[in-house]
PDB file of C-alpha atoms in Angstrom:
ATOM      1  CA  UNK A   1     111.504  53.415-125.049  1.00  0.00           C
ATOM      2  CA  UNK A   2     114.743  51.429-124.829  1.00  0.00           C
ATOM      3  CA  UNK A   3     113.933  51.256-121.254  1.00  0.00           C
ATOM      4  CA  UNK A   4     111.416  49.315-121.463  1.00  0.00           C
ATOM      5  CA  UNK A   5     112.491  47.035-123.971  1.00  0.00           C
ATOM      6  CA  UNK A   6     115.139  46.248-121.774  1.00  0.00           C
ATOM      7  CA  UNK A   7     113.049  45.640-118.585  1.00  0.00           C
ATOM      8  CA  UNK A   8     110.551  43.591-120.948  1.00  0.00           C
ATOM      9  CA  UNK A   9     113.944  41.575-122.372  1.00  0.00           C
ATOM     10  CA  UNK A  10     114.881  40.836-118.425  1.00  0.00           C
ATOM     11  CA  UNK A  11     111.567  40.082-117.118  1.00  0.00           C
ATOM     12  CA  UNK A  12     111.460  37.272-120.051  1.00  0.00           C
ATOM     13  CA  UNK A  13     115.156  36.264-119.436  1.00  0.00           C
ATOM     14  CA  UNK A  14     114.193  35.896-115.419  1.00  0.00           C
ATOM     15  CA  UNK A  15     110.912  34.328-116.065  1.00  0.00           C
ATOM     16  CA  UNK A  16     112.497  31.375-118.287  1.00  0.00           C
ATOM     17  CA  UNK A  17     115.660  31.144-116.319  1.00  0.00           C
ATOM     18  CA  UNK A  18     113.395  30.415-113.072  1.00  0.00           C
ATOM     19  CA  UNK A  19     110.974  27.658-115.056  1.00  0.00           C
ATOM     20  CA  UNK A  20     114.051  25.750-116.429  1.00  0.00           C
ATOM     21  CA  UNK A  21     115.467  25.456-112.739  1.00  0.00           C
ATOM     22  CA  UNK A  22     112.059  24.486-111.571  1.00  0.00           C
ATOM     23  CA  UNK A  23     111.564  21.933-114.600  1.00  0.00           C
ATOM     24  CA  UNK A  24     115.014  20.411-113.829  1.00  0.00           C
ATOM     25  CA  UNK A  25     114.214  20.588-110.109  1.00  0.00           C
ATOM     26  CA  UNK A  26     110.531  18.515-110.798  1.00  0.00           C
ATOM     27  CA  UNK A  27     112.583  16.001-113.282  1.00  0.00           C
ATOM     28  CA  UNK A  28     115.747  15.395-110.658  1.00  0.00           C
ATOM     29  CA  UNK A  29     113.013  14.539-108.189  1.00  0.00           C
ATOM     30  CA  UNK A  30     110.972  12.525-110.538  1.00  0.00           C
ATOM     31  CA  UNK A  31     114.042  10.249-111.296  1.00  0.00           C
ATOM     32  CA  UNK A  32     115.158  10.475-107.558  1.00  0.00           C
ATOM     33  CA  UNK A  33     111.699   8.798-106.933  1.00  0.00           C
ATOM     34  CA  UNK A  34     111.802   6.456-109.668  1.00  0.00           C
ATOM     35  CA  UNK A  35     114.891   5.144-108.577  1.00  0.00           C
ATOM     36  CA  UNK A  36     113.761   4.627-105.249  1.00  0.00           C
ATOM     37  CA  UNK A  37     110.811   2.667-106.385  1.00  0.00           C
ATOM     38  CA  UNK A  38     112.645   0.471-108.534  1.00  0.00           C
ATOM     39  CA  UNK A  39     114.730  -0.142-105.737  1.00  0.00           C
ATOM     40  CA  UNK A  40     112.549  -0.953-103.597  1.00  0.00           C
ATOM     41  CA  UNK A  41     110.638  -3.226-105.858  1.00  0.00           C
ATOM     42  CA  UNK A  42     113.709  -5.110-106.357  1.00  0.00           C
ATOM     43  CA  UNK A  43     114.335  -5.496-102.372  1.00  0.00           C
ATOM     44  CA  UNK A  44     110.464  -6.618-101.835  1.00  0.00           C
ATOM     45  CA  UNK A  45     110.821  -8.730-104.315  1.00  0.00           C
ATOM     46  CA  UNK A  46     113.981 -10.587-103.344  1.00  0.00           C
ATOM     47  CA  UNK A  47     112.427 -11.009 -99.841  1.00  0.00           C
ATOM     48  CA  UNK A  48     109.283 -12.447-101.169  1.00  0.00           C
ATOM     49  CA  UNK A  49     110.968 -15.193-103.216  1.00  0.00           C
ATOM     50  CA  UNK A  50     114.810 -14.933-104.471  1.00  0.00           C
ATOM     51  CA  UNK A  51     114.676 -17.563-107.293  1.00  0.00           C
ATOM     52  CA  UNK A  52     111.183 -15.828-108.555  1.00  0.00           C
ATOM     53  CA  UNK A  53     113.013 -12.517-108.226  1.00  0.00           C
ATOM     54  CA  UNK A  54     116.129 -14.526-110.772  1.00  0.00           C
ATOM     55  CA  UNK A  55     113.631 -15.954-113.215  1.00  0.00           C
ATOM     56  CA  UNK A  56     111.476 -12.602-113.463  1.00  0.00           C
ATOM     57  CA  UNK A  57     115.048 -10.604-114.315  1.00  0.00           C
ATOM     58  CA  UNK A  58     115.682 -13.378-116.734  1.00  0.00           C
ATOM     59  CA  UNK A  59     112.164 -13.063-118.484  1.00  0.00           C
ATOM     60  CA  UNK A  60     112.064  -9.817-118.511  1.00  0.00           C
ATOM     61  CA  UNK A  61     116.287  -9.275-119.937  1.00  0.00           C
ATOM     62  CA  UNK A  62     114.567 -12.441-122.729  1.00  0.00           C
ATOM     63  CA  UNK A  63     112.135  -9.917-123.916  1.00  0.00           C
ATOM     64  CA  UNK A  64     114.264  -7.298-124.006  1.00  0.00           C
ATOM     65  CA  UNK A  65     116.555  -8.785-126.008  1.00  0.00           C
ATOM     66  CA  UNK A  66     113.766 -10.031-128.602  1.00  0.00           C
ATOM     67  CA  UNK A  67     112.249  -6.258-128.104  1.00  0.00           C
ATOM     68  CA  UNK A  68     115.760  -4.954-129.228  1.00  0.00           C
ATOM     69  CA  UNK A  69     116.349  -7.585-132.075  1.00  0.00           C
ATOM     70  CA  UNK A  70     113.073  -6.679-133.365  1.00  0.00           C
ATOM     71  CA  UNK A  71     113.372  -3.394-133.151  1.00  0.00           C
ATOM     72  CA  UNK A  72     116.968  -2.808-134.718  1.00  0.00           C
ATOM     73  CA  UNK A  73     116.413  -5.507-137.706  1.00  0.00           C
ATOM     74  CA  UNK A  74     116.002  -4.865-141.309  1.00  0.00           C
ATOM     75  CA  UNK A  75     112.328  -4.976-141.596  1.00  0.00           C
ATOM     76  CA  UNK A  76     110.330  -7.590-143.406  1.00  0.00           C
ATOM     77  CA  UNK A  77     108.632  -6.153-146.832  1.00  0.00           C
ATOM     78  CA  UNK A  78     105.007  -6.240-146.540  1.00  0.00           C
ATOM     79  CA  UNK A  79     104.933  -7.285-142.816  1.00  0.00           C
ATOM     80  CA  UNK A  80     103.955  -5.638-139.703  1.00  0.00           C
ATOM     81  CA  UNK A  81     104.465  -5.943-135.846  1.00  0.00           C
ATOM     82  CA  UNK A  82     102.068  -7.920-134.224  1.00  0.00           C
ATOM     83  CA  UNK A  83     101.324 -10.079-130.979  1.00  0.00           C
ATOM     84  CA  UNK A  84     104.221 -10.831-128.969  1.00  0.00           C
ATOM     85  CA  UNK A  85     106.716  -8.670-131.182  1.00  0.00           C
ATOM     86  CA  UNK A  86     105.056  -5.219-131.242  1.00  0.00           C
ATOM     87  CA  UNK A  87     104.355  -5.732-127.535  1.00  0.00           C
ATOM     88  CA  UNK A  88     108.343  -6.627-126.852  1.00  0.00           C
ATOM     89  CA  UNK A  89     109.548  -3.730-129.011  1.00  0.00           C
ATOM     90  CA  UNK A  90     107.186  -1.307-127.039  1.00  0.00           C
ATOM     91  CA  UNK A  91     108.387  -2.833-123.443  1.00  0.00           C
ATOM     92  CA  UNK A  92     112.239  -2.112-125.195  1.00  0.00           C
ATOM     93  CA  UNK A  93     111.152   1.629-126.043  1.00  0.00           C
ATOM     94  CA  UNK A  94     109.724   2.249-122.887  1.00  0.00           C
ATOM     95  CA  UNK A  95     112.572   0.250-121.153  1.00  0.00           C
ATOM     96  CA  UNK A  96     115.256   2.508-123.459  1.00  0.00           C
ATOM     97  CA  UNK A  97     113.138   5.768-122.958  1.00  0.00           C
ATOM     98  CA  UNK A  98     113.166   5.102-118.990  1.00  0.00           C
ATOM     99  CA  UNK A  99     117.005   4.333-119.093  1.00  0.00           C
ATOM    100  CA  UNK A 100     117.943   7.838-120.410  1.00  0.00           C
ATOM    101  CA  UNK A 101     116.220   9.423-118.390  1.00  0.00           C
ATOM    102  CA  UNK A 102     117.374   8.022-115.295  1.00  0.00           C
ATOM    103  CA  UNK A 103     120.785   8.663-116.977  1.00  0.00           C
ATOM    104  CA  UNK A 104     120.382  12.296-117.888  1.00  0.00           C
ATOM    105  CA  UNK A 105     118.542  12.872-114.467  1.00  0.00           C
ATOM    106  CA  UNK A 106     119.415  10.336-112.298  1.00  0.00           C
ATOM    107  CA  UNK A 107     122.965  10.730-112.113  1.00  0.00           C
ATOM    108  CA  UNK A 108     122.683  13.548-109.675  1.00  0.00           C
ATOM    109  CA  UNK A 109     120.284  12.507-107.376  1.00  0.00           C
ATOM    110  CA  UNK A 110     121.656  11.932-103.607  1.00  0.00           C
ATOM    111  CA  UNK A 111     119.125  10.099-102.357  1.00  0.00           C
ATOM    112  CA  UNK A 112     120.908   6.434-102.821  1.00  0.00           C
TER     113      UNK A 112
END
């Protein structure tokens, strides 16, 4: 009996041990490739048109900013987000979001 409680207790320990290597494998390569499409983005983009490619990071660093101030402000009593400000604080949580995971993740890819 303890036999198998034992085997059972290994075959689990194996079985997760092997999906959290393949989860961090599949997340390594997802911010391997995400890197590499930003990157490339960035080098189309500056070959297109260099002063578009300045006023688009400017734009888009604008509404960050005004994502981030809304976002970490006391909120208003009685208001709500809406238009341009619940639109800038989601590009900010998405733009956060993507940032730690490229830090968590990214950090060890060799592809650059």
């Amino acid at each position: 009996m303890g036999v198998r409680r034992a085997a059972k207790g290994f075959a689990e320990f194996l079985v997760e041990t092997v999906g959290e290597a393949v989860a961090e494998a599949l997340l390594g390569a997802l911010a391997c490739a995400l890197l590499l499409c930003l990157g490339f983005l960035l080098h189309l983009s500056w070959s297109f048109s260099p002063r578009s490619t300045v006023l688009g990071l400017g734009v888009l660093s604008l509404l960050l900013a005004y994502g981030g101030w809304r976002t970490f402000r006391d909120p208003v009593e009685g208001g709500r987000r809406r238009g341009i400000a619940a639109v800038t604080t989601a590009f900010f949580t998405l733009t956060a979001t993507t940032a730690v995971f490229l830090l968590v993740h990214g950090t060890g890819c060799d592809c650059l």
